[in-house]
mmCIF file of C-alpha atoms and ligand atoms in Angstrom:
data_model
loop_
_atom_site.group_PDB
_atom_site.id
_atom_site.type_symbol
_atom_site.label_atom_id
_atom_site.label_comp_id
_atom_site.label_asym_id
_atom_site.label_seq_id
_atom_site.Cartn_x
_atom_site.Cartn_y
_atom_site.Cartn_z
ATOM 1 C CA MET A 462 -4.631 -23.007 -9.151
ATOM 2 C CA GLN A 463 -5.750 -25.346 -6.559
ATOM 3 C CA ILE A 464 -4.339 -27.752 -4.069
ATOM 4 C CA GLY A 465 -5.521 -31.265 -5.113
ATOM 5 C CA TRP A 466 -4.604 -32.955 -1.751
ATOM 6 C CA ILE A 467 -2.275 -32.616 1.138
ATOM 7 C CA HIS A 468 -0.589 -35.027 3.475
ATOM 8 C CA VAL A 469 0.880 -33.788 6.671
ATOM 9 C CA VAL A 470 2.970 -35.478 9.053
ATOM 10 C CA ASP A 471 4.010 -34.146 12.613
ATOM 11 C CA PHE A 472 3.131 -30.447 11.834
ATOM 12 C CA ARG A 473 1.830 -28.430 14.880
ATOM 13 C CA ASN A 474 -1.014 -30.338 16.466
ATOM 14 C CA TYR A 475 -1.220 -32.809 13.535
ATOM 15 C CA ARG A 476 0.266 -36.246 13.861
ATOM 16 C CA THR A 477 -0.827 -37.191 10.277
ATOM 17 C CA LEU A 478 -3.555 -35.669 8.236
ATOM 18 C CA GLU A 479 -4.860 -36.476 4.800
ATOM 19 C CA TYR A 480 -7.160 -34.052 3.278
ATOM 20 C CA SER A 481 -8.509 -33.524 -0.284
ATOM 21 C CA PRO A 482 -10.245 -30.038 -0.509
ATOM 22 C CA THR A 483 -12.774 -29.028 -3.196
ATOM 23 C CA PRO A 484 -11.439 -26.691 -5.888
ATOM 24 C CA ARG A 485 -13.766 -23.787 -4.613
ATOM 25 C CA LEU A 486 -14.794 -22.727 -1.228
ATOM 26 C CA ASN A 487 -13.797 -24.688 1.702
ATOM 27 C CA LEU A 488 -15.112 -24.030 5.113
ATOM 28 C CA LEU A 489 -13.029 -25.197 7.961
ATOM 29 C CA ILE A 490 -15.230 -25.119 11.162
ATOM 30 C CA GLY A 491 -14.327 -25.975 14.664
ATOM 31 C CA PRO A 492 -13.899 -24.649 18.288
ATOM 32 C CA ASN A 493 -10.859 -22.719 19.429
ATOM 33 C CA ALA A 494 -7.491 -24.404 19.644
ATOM 34 C CA GLN A 495 -8.362 -27.509 17.393
ATOM 35 C CA GLY A 496 -6.036 -26.779 14.400
ATOM 36 C CA LYS A 497 -7.904 -24.420 12.081
ATOM 37 C CA THR A 498 -5.088 -21.968 11.719
ATOM 38 C CA ASN A 499 -2.438 -24.695 11.887
ATOM 39 C CA LEU A 500 -4.022 -26.270 8.810
ATOM 40 C CA LEU A 501 -3.981 -23.098 6.856
ATOM 41 C CA GLU A 502 -0.257 -22.670 7.936
ATOM 42 C CA ALA A 503 0.431 -26.225 6.433
ATOM 43 C CA LEU A 504 -1.539 -25.242 3.165
ATOM 44 C CA GLY A 505 0.480 -22.086 2.857
ATOM 45 C CA MET A 506 3.807 -24.080 3.491
ATOM 46 C CA LEU A 507 2.876 -26.524 0.833
ATOM 47 C CA ILE A 508 2.569 -23.686 -1.701
ATOM 48 C CA ALA A 509 5.068 -21.211 -0.729
ATOM 49 C CA GLY A 510 7.372 -22.862 1.569
ATOM 50 C CA ARG A 511 7.012 -20.226 4.244
ATOM 51 C CA SER A 512 4.596 -19.689 7.203
ATOM 52 C CA PHE A 513 2.398 -16.751 7.049
ATOM 53 C CA ARG A 514 2.378 -16.421 10.654
ATOM 54 C CA THR A 515 5.985 -17.054 12.043
ATOM 55 C CA SER A 516 9.391 -16.822 10.650
ATOM 56 C CA ARG A 517 10.736 -19.180 13.219
ATOM 57 C CA LEU A 518 10.891 -22.690 11.794
ATOM 58 C CA ALA A 519 11.217 -24.469 15.179
ATOM 59 C CA GLU A 520 7.566 -23.532 16.047
ATOM 60 C CA MET A 521 6.004 -25.578 13.269
ATOM 61 C CA PRO A 522 7.100 -29.199 13.854
ATOM 62 C CA ARG A 523 4.957 -31.073 16.364
ATOM 63 C CA TRP A 524 6.485 -30.684 19.874
ATOM 64 C CA GLY A 525 9.121 -33.292 20.477
ATOM 65 C CA VAL A 526 9.671 -34.585 16.832
ATOM 66 C CA GLU A 527 12.812 -34.157 14.857
ATOM 67 C CA ARG A 528 11.187 -34.015 11.307
ATOM 68 C CA SER A 529 7.901 -32.703 9.924
ATOM 69 C CA THR A 530 6.681 -33.274 6.323
ATOM 70 C CA ILE A 531 4.001 -31.666 4.114
ATOM 71 C CA SER A 532 3.380 -33.120 0.757
ATOM 72 C CA GLY A 533 0.709 -32.555 -1.673
ATOM 73 C CA GLU A 534 -0.489 -32.018 -5.293
ATOM 74 C CA LEU A 535 -0.625 -28.458 -6.862
ATOM 75 C CA VAL A 536 -3.001 -28.030 -9.849
ATOM 76 C CA ARG A 537 -2.610 -25.216 -12.246
ATOM 77 C CA GLY A 538 -5.986 -25.731 -13.596
ATOM 78 C CA ASP A 539 -5.998 -23.891 -16.747
ATOM 79 C CA GLY A 540 -5.962 -27.194 -19.112
ATOM 80 C CA SER A 541 -2.103 -27.103 -19.529
ATOM 81 C CA ALA A 542 0.029 -29.808 -18.121
ATOM 82 C CA GLY A 543 0.282 -28.239 -14.740
ATOM 83 C CA ARG A 544 0.156 -30.777 -11.995
ATOM 84 C CA ARG A 545 3.017 -31.172 -9.516
ATOM 85 C CA VAL A 546 3.487 -33.082 -6.499
ATOM 86 C CA VAL A 547 5.653 -31.264 -4.014
ATOM 87 C CA ARG A 548 7.086 -32.363 -0.747
ATOM 88 C CA ARG A 549 8.501 -30.070 1.872
ATOM 89 C CA THR A 550 10.445 -31.108 5.119
ATOM 90 C CA LEU A 551 11.511 -29.436 8.236
ATOM 91 C CA THR A 552 14.428 -31.260 9.807
ATOM 92 C CA LYS A 553 16.181 -30.716 13.029
ATOM 93 C CA ARG A 554 19.951 -30.464 12.300
ATOM 94 C CA GLU A 555 22.776 -31.508 14.695
ATOM 95 C CA ASP A 556 23.159 -27.876 15.756
ATOM 96 C CA ASP A 557 19.599 -27.896 16.928
ATOM 97 C CA ARG A 558 18.469 -25.489 14.162
ATOM 98 C CA TRP A 559 15.797 -26.254 11.762
ATOM 99 C CA GLN A 560 16.229 -26.707 7.990
ATOM 100 C CA ASN A 561 13.477 -26.036 5.620
ATOM 101 C CA ALA A 562 13.820 -28.072 2.352
ATOM 102 C CA GLY A 563 11.500 -28.510 -0.708
ATOM 103 C CA GLU A 564 11.289 -27.180 -4.340
ATOM 104 C CA SER A 565 9.098 -24.499 -5.228
ATOM 105 C CA VAL A 566 6.692 -24.342 -8.183
ATOM 106 C CA GLU A 567 7.070 -21.134 -10.213
ATOM 107 C CA TRP A 568 3.407 -20.660 -10.755
ATOM 108 C CA ALA A 569 2.093 -21.486 -7.355
ATOM 109 C CA ARG A 570 0.782 -18.544 -5.402
ATOM 110 C CA VAL A 571 -0.970 -18.244 -1.990
ATOM 111 C CA ILE A 572 -2.482 -15.167 -0.197
ATOM 112 C CA ALA A 573 -3.163 -15.455 3.321
ATOM 113 C CA PHE A 574 -5.288 -13.335 5.642
ATOM 114 C CA GLY A 575 -5.115 -13.580 9.437
ATOM 115 C CA TRP A 576 -5.724 -11.526 12.586
ATOM 116 C CA GLN A 577 -2.248 -10.205 12.508
ATOM 117 C CA ASP A 578 -3.142 -8.355 9.397
ATOM 118 C CA LEU A 579 -4.740 -5.675 11.415
ATOM 119 C CA GLU A 580 -1.335 -4.469 12.100
ATOM 120 C CA ILE A 581 -1.241 -3.438 8.340
ATOM 121 C CA ILE A 582 -3.834 -0.737 9.327
ATOM 122 C CA ASN A 583 -2.956 0.139 12.832
ATOM 123 C CA GLY A 584 0.605 -1.090 13.376
ATOM 124 C CA ALA A 585 3.951 0.528 12.966
ATOM 125 C CA PRO A 586 5.271 1.308 9.238
ATOM 126 C CA GLY A 587 7.273 -1.928 9.272
ATOM 127 C CA ALA A 588 4.085 -3.798 9.039
ATOM 128 C CA ARG A 589 2.945 -1.855 5.926
ATOM 129 C CA ARG A 590 6.262 -2.318 4.393
ATOM 130 C CA ASN A 591 6.148 -6.097 4.976
ATOM 131 C CA PHE A 592 2.739 -6.116 3.431
ATOM 132 C CA ILE A 593 3.722 -4.237 0.354
ATOM 133 C CA ASP A 594 6.957 -6.392 -0.082
ATOM 134 C CA GLY A 595 4.988 -9.560 0.430
ATOM 135 C CA PHE A 596 2.562 -8.530 -2.484
ATOM 136 C CA ALA A 597 5.521 -7.263 -4.511
ATOM 137 C CA GLY A 598 7.276 -10.621 -4.018
ATOM 138 C CA ARG A 599 4.278 -12.513 -5.466
ATOM 139 C CA LEU A 600 4.145 -10.146 -8.513
ATOM 140 C CA TYR A 601 7.714 -9.998 -9.206
ATOM 141 C CA PRO A 602 9.727 -13.184 -8.162
ATOM 142 C CA THR A 603 13.068 -11.171 -7.958
ATOM 143 C CA HIS A 604 11.779 -8.632 -5.454
ATOM 144 C CA LEU A 605 12.454 -10.699 -2.243
ATOM 145 C CA ALA A 606 16.169 -11.459 -3.273
ATOM 146 C CA ALA A 607 16.628 -7.610 -3.764
ATOM 147 C CA LEU A 608 15.128 -6.891 -0.387
ATOM 148 C CA VAL A 609 17.546 -9.384 1.200
ATOM 149 C CA ARG A 610 20.461 -7.757 -0.734
ATOM 150 C CA TYR A 611 19.220 -4.173 0.497
ATOM 151 C CA ARG A 612 19.266 -5.428 4.024
ATOM 152 C CA GLN A 613 22.828 -6.595 3.830
ATOM 153 C CA ILE A 614 23.985 -3.247 2.269
ATOM 154 C CA LEU A 615 21.950 -1.399 4.737
ATOM 155 C CA ALA A 616 23.512 -3.349 7.855
ATOM 156 C CA ARG A 617 27.037 -2.811 6.226
ATOM 157 C CA ARG A 618 26.479 0.938 5.775
ATOM 158 C CA ASN A 619 25.191 1.227 9.370
ATOM 159 C CA ARG A 620 28.109 -0.345 10.680
ATOM 160 C CA LEU A 621 30.460 1.854 8.750
ATOM 161 C CA LEU A 622 28.425 4.829 10.079
ATOM 162 C CA GLN A 623 28.952 3.823 13.669
ATOM 163 C CA GLN A 624 32.688 3.038 13.151
ATOM 164 C CA HIS A 625 33.517 6.139 11.498
ATOM 165 C CA ALA A 626 31.481 8.654 13.471
ATOM 166 C CA HIS A 627 34.512 10.793 14.054
ATOM 167 C CA GLY A 628 36.705 9.937 11.102
ATOM 168 C CA ASP A 629 37.733 12.331 8.321
ATOM 169 C CA ASP A 630 37.668 9.628 5.704
ATOM 170 C CA ALA A 631 34.005 8.726 6.403
ATOM 171 C CA ALA A 632 32.625 10.185 3.313
ATOM 172 C CA ALA A 633 35.195 8.273 0.993
ATOM 173 C CA ARG A 634 34.523 4.910 2.756
ATOM 174 C CA LEU A 635 30.801 5.413 2.583
ATOM 175 C CA GLN A 636 30.593 6.359 -1.206
ATOM 176 C CA PRO A 637 30.526 2.770 -2.685
ATOM 177 C CA TRP A 638 27.935 1.681 -0.168
ATOM 178 C CA ASN A 639 25.792 4.705 -1.029
ATOM 179 C CA GLU A 640 25.909 3.839 -4.694
ATOM 180 C CA GLN A 641 24.913 0.246 -3.905
ATOM 181 C CA LEU A 642 22.109 1.300 -1.714
ATOM 182 C CA ALA A 643 20.859 3.818 -3.963
ATOM 183 C CA ALA A 644 20.689 1.386 -6.975
ATOM 184 C CA VAL A 645 19.017 -1.441 -5.061
ATOM 185 C CA GLY A 646 16.823 0.868 -2.864
ATOM 186 C CA MET A 647 15.326 2.580 -6.093
ATOM 187 C CA GLU A 648 14.772 -0.918 -7.635
ATOM 188 C CA LEU A 649 12.653 -1.773 -4.453
ATOM 189 C CA MET A 650 10.945 1.507 -4.557
ATOM 190 C CA ASP A 651 9.969 1.188 -8.119
ATOM 191 C CA ARG A 652 8.467 -2.238 -7.702
ATOM 192 C CA ARG A 653 6.627 -1.134 -4.490
ATOM 193 C CA ARG A 654 5.036 1.762 -6.304
ATOM 194 C CA LYS A 655 4.069 -0.455 -9.175
ATOM 195 C CA ALA A 656 2.447 -2.878 -6.729
ATOM 196 C CA VAL A 657 0.566 -0.189 -4.839
ATOM 197 C CA ALA A 658 -0.891 1.161 -8.231
ATOM 198 C CA ALA A 659 -1.954 -2.347 -9.059
ATOM 199 C CA LEU A 660 -3.663 -2.755 -5.832
ATOM 200 C CA GLN A 661 -5.372 0.666 -5.887
ATOM 201 C CA THR A 662 -7.843 -0.196 -8.583
ATOM 202 C CA GLU A 663 -8.844 -3.453 -7.077
ATOM 203 C CA LEU A 664 -8.989 -2.092 -3.597
ATOM 204 C CA ALA A 665 -11.551 0.505 -4.596
ATOM 205 C CA ARG A 666 -13.565 -1.902 -6.444
ATOM 206 C CA ILE A 667 -13.837 -4.483 -3.830
ATOM 207 C CA TYR A 668 -14.321 -2.135 -0.958
ATOM 208 C CA ARG A 669 -17.241 -0.593 -2.878
ATOM 209 C CA ALA A 670 -18.649 -4.124 -3.302
ATOM 210 C CA LEU A 671 -18.199 -5.100 0.399
ATOM 211 C CA SER A 672 -18.933 -2.047 2.358
ATOM 212 C CA THR A 673 -22.480 -1.149 3.247
ATOM 213 C CA THR A 674 -21.550 2.442 3.614
ATOM 214 C CA ARG A 675 -20.471 4.730 0.608
ATOM 215 C CA SER A 676 -16.961 5.222 1.658
ATOM 216 C CA LYS A 677 -13.904 5.233 -0.341
ATOM 217 C CA VAL A 678 -10.577 3.633 0.494
ATOM 218 C CA GLU A 679 -7.305 4.732 -0.941
ATOM 219 C CA VAL A 680 -3.550 3.658 -0.552
ATOM 220 C CA ARG A 681 -0.553 5.690 -1.435
ATOM 221 C CA TYR A 682 3.094 4.859 -1.262
ATOM 222 C CA TRP A 683 4.883 7.386 0.961
ATOM 223 C CA THR A 684 8.557 8.201 0.761
ATOM 224 C CA ALA A 685 10.761 11.270 1.613
ATOM 225 C CA LEU A 686 11.931 11.180 -1.946
ATOM 226 C CA GLY A 687 8.610 12.136 -3.442
ATOM 227 C CA GLU A 688 8.206 11.344 -7.039
ATOM 228 C CA ALA A 689 11.720 10.714 -7.746
ATOM 229 C CA THR A 690 12.480 7.546 -9.653
ATOM 230 C CA GLU A 691 16.267 7.752 -10.357
ATOM 231 C CA PRO A 692 19.035 6.224 -8.089
ATOM 232 C CA ALA A 693 20.755 9.564 -8.313
ATOM 233 C CA ALA A 694 17.869 11.115 -6.248
ATOM 234 C CA LEU A 695 18.500 8.547 -3.419
ATOM 235 C CA LEU A 696 22.115 9.119 -3.769
ATOM 236 C CA ALA A 697 21.802 12.911 -3.326
ATOM 237 C CA ALA A 698 19.442 12.353 -0.294
ATOM 238 C CA LEU A 699 22.146 10.204 1.359
ATOM 239 C CA ASN A 700 24.739 12.699 0.679
ATOM 240 C CA ARG A 701 22.637 15.427 2.184
ATOM 241 C CA THR A 702 21.763 13.556 5.321
ATOM 242 C CA GLN A 703 25.102 12.042 5.899
ATOM 243 C CA ARG A 704 26.128 14.229 8.723
ATOM 244 C CA ALA A 705 23.065 13.462 10.692
ATOM 245 C CA GLU A 706 23.536 9.747 9.819
ATOM 246 C CA LEU A 707 27.137 9.788 11.273
ATOM 247 C CA ARG A 708 25.702 11.273 14.454
ATOM 248 C CA ARG A 709 23.004 8.875 14.751
ATOM 249 C CA GLY A 710 24.799 5.841 13.284
ATOM 250 C CA GLN A 711 22.018 4.789 11.090
ATOM 251 C CA THR A 712 20.762 5.311 7.521
ATOM 252 C CA LEU A 713 18.084 7.880 7.546
ATOM 253 C CA VAL A 714 16.594 7.706 4.072
ATOM 254 C CA GLY A 715 15.639 4.841 1.741
ATOM 255 C CA PRO A 716 12.894 2.313 1.261
ATOM 256 C CA HIS A 717 13.490 1.056 4.862
ATOM 257 C CA ARG A 718 11.876 4.366 6.152
ATOM 258 C CA ASP A 719 8.982 4.609 3.745
ATOM 259 C CA ASP A 720 5.435 3.838 4.538
ATOM 260 C CA LEU A 721 1.996 3.229 3.042
ATOM 261 C CA ALA A 722 -0.846 5.838 3.615
ATOM 262 C CA ILE A 723 -4.294 4.081 3.853
ATOM 263 C CA GLU A 724 -7.282 6.413 3.930
ATOM 264 C CA ILE A 725 -10.932 5.992 4.203
ATOM 265 C CA ASP A 726 -12.865 9.033 2.776
ATOM 266 C CA GLY A 727 -9.497 10.958 2.913
ATOM 267 C CA VAL A 728 -8.804 10.393 6.598
ATOM 268 C CA ASP A 729 -6.091 8.141 8.132
ATOM 269 C CA ALA A 730 -7.502 4.638 8.779
ATOM 270 C CA ARG A 731 -5.120 4.008 11.574
ATOM 271 C CA ALA A 732 -6.371 6.935 13.655
ATOM 272 C CA PHE A 733 -10.012 7.230 12.698
ATOM 273 C CA ALA A 734 -11.518 3.980 11.353
ATOM 274 C CA SER A 735 -13.651 1.741 13.556
ATOM 275 C CA ARG A 736 -12.474 -1.606 14.612
ATOM 276 C CA GLY A 737 -14.813 -3.380 12.059
ATOM 277 C CA GLN A 738 -13.731 -0.993 9.327
ATOM 278 C CA GLN A 739 -10.102 -1.623 10.082
ATOM 279 C CA ARG A 740 -10.774 -5.456 9.903
ATOM 280 C CA LEU A 741 -12.672 -4.899 6.644
ATOM 281 C CA VAL A 742 -9.902 -2.772 4.936
ATOM 282 C CA ALA A 743 -7.306 -5.317 6.074
ATOM 283 C CA LEU A 744 -9.286 -8.153 4.399
ATOM 284 C CA VAL A 745 -9.986 -6.024 1.271
ATOM 285 C CA LEU A 746 -6.151 -5.381 0.951
ATOM 286 C CA ARG A 747 -5.567 -9.039 0.740
ATOM 287 C CA LEU A 748 -8.469 -9.694 -1.675
ATOM 288 C CA ALA A 749 -7.330 -6.914 -3.880
ATOM 289 C CA GLU A 750 -3.952 -8.772 -4.193
ATOM 290 C CA VAL A 751 -5.759 -11.500 -6.035
ATOM 291 C CA LEU A 752 -6.318 -10.328 -9.618
ATOM 292 C CA PRO A 753 -2.786 -8.751 -9.918
ATOM 293 C CA VAL A 754 -1.253 -11.747 -8.696
ATOM 294 C CA ALA A 755 -3.348 -14.128 -10.912
ATOM 295 C CA GLU A 756 -2.253 -11.925 -13.881
ATOM 296 C CA ALA A 757 1.471 -12.107 -12.881
ATOM 297 C CA ALA A 758 1.527 -15.811 -12.270
ATOM 298 C CA GLY A 759 -0.868 -16.824 -15.064
ATOM 299 C CA THR A 760 -3.189 -18.759 -12.740
ATOM 300 C CA ALA A 761 -5.375 -17.654 -9.677
ATOM 301 C CA PRO A 762 -3.724 -17.792 -6.112
ATOM 302 C CA VAL A 763 -5.118 -19.954 -3.367
ATOM 303 C CA LEU A 764 -6.819 -17.878 -0.745
ATOM 304 C CA LEU A 765 -6.240 -18.695 2.995
ATOM 305 C CA LEU A 766 -8.657 -16.643 5.241
ATOM 306 C CA ASP A 767 -8.423 -17.212 8.865
ATOM 307 C CA ASP A 768 -11.456 -16.075 10.760
ATOM 308 C CA ALA A 769 -11.876 -13.442 8.155
ATOM 309 C CA LEU A 770 -15.697 -12.877 9.110
ATOM 310 C CA SER A 771 -15.182 -12.130 12.742
ATOM 311 C CA GLU A 772 -16.081 -8.577 13.846
ATOM 312 C CA LEU A 773 -17.803 -7.909 10.717
ATOM 313 C CA ASP A 774 -21.512 -7.262 10.697
ATOM 314 C CA PRO A 775 -24.065 -9.631 9.157
ATOM 315 C CA GLY A 776 -24.606 -7.555 6.167
ATOM 316 C CA VAL A 777 -20.884 -7.139 5.353
ATOM 317 C CA ARG A 778 -20.350 -10.915 5.932
ATOM 318 C CA GLU A 779 -23.074 -11.866 3.545
ATOM 319 C CA LEU A 780 -21.257 -9.567 0.906
ATOM 320 C CA VAL A 781 -17.767 -10.935 1.716
ATOM 321 C CA LEU A 782 -19.183 -14.455 1.018
ATOM 322 C CA ARG A 783 -20.524 -13.387 -2.227
ATOM 323 C CA GLU A 784 -17.424 -11.897 -3.401
ATOM 324 C CA LEU A 785 -15.552 -15.174 -2.449
ATOM 325 C CA GLY A 786 -17.935 -17.140 -4.634
ATOM 326 C CA ALA A 787 -16.130 -15.692 -7.442
ATOM 327 C CA ALA A 788 -12.665 -16.578 -6.334
ATOM 328 C CA GLU A 789 -11.057 -19.983 -7.083
ATOM 329 C CA GLN A 790 -9.917 -22.076 -4.342
ATOM 330 C CA VAL A 791 -10.568 -20.708 -0.933
ATOM 331 C CA PHE A 792 -10.139 -21.896 2.615
ATOM 332 C CA LEU A 793 -12.047 -20.049 5.195
ATOM 333 C CA THR A 794 -11.907 -20.905 8.922
ATOM 334 C CA SER A 795 -14.480 -19.993 11.568
ATOM 335 C CA PRO A 796 -15.383 -21.161 14.995
ATOM 336 C CA GLU A 797 -18.997 -21.023 14.143
ATOM 337 C CA THR A 798 -21.147 -22.837 11.793
ATOM 338 C CA LEU A 799 -21.612 -20.896 8.499
ATOM 339 C CA ALA A 800 -24.476 -21.612 5.962
ATOM 340 C CA VAL A 801 -22.907 -20.882 2.480
ATOM 341 C CA LYS A 802 -24.535 -22.538 -0.605
ATOM 342 C CA GLY A 803 -22.191 -24.605 -2.587
ATOM 343 C CA ALA A 804 -19.280 -24.578 -0.124
ATOM 344 C CA ALA A 805 -17.665 -27.854 1.208
ATOM 345 C CA VAL A 806 -17.830 -27.911 5.000
ATOM 346 C CA PHE A 807 -15.036 -29.672 7.134
ATOM 347 C CA GLN A 808 -15.122 -29.981 10.840
ATOM 348 C CA VAL A 809 -11.648 -29.435 12.549
ATOM 349 C CA ASN A 810 -11.287 -31.160 15.699
ATOM 350 C CA ALA A 811 -8.172 -32.038 17.904
ATOM 351 C CA GLY A 812 -5.679 -32.250 15.095
ATOM 352 C CA GLY A 813 -8.227 -34.162 12.726
ATOM 353 C CA ILE A 814 -10.553 -33.116 10.023
ATOM 354 C CA ALA A 815 -13.836 -34.649 8.793
ATOM 355 C CA PRO A 816 -16.327 -33.511 6.085
ATOM 356 C CA VAL A 817 -19.581 -32.502 7.346
HETATM 357 N N1 ATP B 467 4.400 -27.026 17.427
HETATM 358 C C1 ATP B 467 3.301 -27.471 18.002
HETATM 359 N N2 ATP B 467 3.165 -28.826 18.351
HETATM 360 C C2 ATP B 467 2.015 -29.228 18.879
HETATM 361 N N3 ATP B 467 0.931 -28.555 19.044
HETATM 362 C C3 ATP B 467 0.945 -27.323 18.679
HETATM 363 C C4 ATP B 467 2.090 -26.715 18.146
HETATM 364 N N4 ATP B 467 1.856 -25.398 17.884
HETATM 365 C C5 ATP B 467 0.638 -25.148 18.249
HETATM 366 N N5 ATP B 467 -0.014 -26.402 18.851
HETATM 367 C C6 ATP B 467 -1.238 -26.458 19.389
HETATM 368 O O1 ATP B 467 -2.201 -26.082 18.469
HETATM 369 C C7 ATP B 467 -3.253 -25.374 19.103
HETATM 370 C C8 ATP B 467 -3.659 -24.118 18.207
HETATM 371 O O2 ATP B 467 -4.138 -24.523 17.035
HETATM 372 P P1 ATP B 467 -4.845 -23.535 16.135
HETATM 373 O O3 ATP B 467 -4.094 -22.218 16.343
HETATM 374 O O4 ATP B 467 -4.838 -24.068 14.719
HETATM 375 O O5 ATP B 467 -6.144 -23.258 16.599
HETATM 376 P P2 ATP B 467 -7.581 -22.708 15.916
HETATM 377 O O6 ATP B 467 -8.443 -23.982 15.597
HETATM 378 O O7 ATP B 467 -7.159 -21.872 14.744
HETATM 379 O O8 ATP B 467 -8.141 -21.944 17.135
HETATM 380 P P3 ATP B 467 -8.860 -20.503 17.295
HETATM 381 O O9 ATP B 467 -10.262 -20.717 16.883
HETATM 382 O O10 ATP B 467 -8.677 -20.179 18.599
HETATM 383 O O11 ATP B 467 -8.007 -19.722 16.241
HETATM 384 C C9 ATP B 467 -2.649 -24.789 20.289
HETATM 385 O O12 ATP B 467 -3.651 -24.913 21.375
HETATM 386 C C10 ATP B 467 -1.503 -25.594 20.578
HETATM 387 O O13 ATP B 467 -1.821 -26.558 21.666
HETATM 388 MG MG1 MG B 468 -7.091 -19.823 14.771
#
């Protein structure tokens, strides 16, 4: 799929912006703090209705405004009648909270890479869970709703654990929550494992193509439940840990405690990989999403790559650019001029954009 055009009003440092990108590689070049990342964020909002860098709506509207709008055309690009004009608004409500409104297009997908993705490699387990849930959400549209449901059940169960730390009836009161947690929890774990399996094949292939060394990279889903796939296994684990849970006042097993092991040549990338290697693996994890997401959605996702070449050596940069040549629509930002054959180059300057 592609973005045909986008029209942005009062978003971040843009007052108004009209931009018609090319269907392939778009290079967005400009000095620091001019609006390159902001533009990628607007493109992502148009497609997914969500920012890839913040969950706080209030950060996105241009300072001082009451409303911000992003509209544009999404083109499915497979010859079928797939062209949709979408419009998204952020509006300040009377209680000062921001409301995000707009319809979503069932086949539209976006994959974003930014500096914060380094956290997938060297951050806490939560960053890796978010990564795999984001990917699973692009593959299976019901995943994110199940995740919300799981978090509600978990919060409810944790409250019960805290209230009944000393009660005799704790087990009976927890039972219905255990069952719900086990059912939704296993559903999440099942989709996460499928997502990891889909990622692995592509990850190995792309890393081989991009790395100038002969290393191999591998991801594995880690859970205290091992290979178990039945809700009964999670239910049994909850029953086993219940005493400790009552003492601690929190749920100690389930998908909210799982992790992703990321290894280069069999060693933990978090502890042993060089900075450049970590950047490359983080980028490759995002690129590895492309094919599985394209298969699931029936059209290739749009790629938003924020400063994806920084910290990579010239040889690896060349290889990354070559790999991007095979992708559909890509937006790549850089503070430095890049010479790429066939790419459309745009200069981003103080909330404006001009073709070069
Ligand atoms: N809500 C907002 N309203 C107005 N301006 C904003 C808002 N949020 C951020 N900005 C401005 O946008 C600028 C940053 O833009 P952006 O992050 O897109 O820069 P960039 O071109 O990606 O720079 P870099 O090369 O450093 O990554 C900030 O300097 C800030 O002044
Ligand atoms: Mg930036």
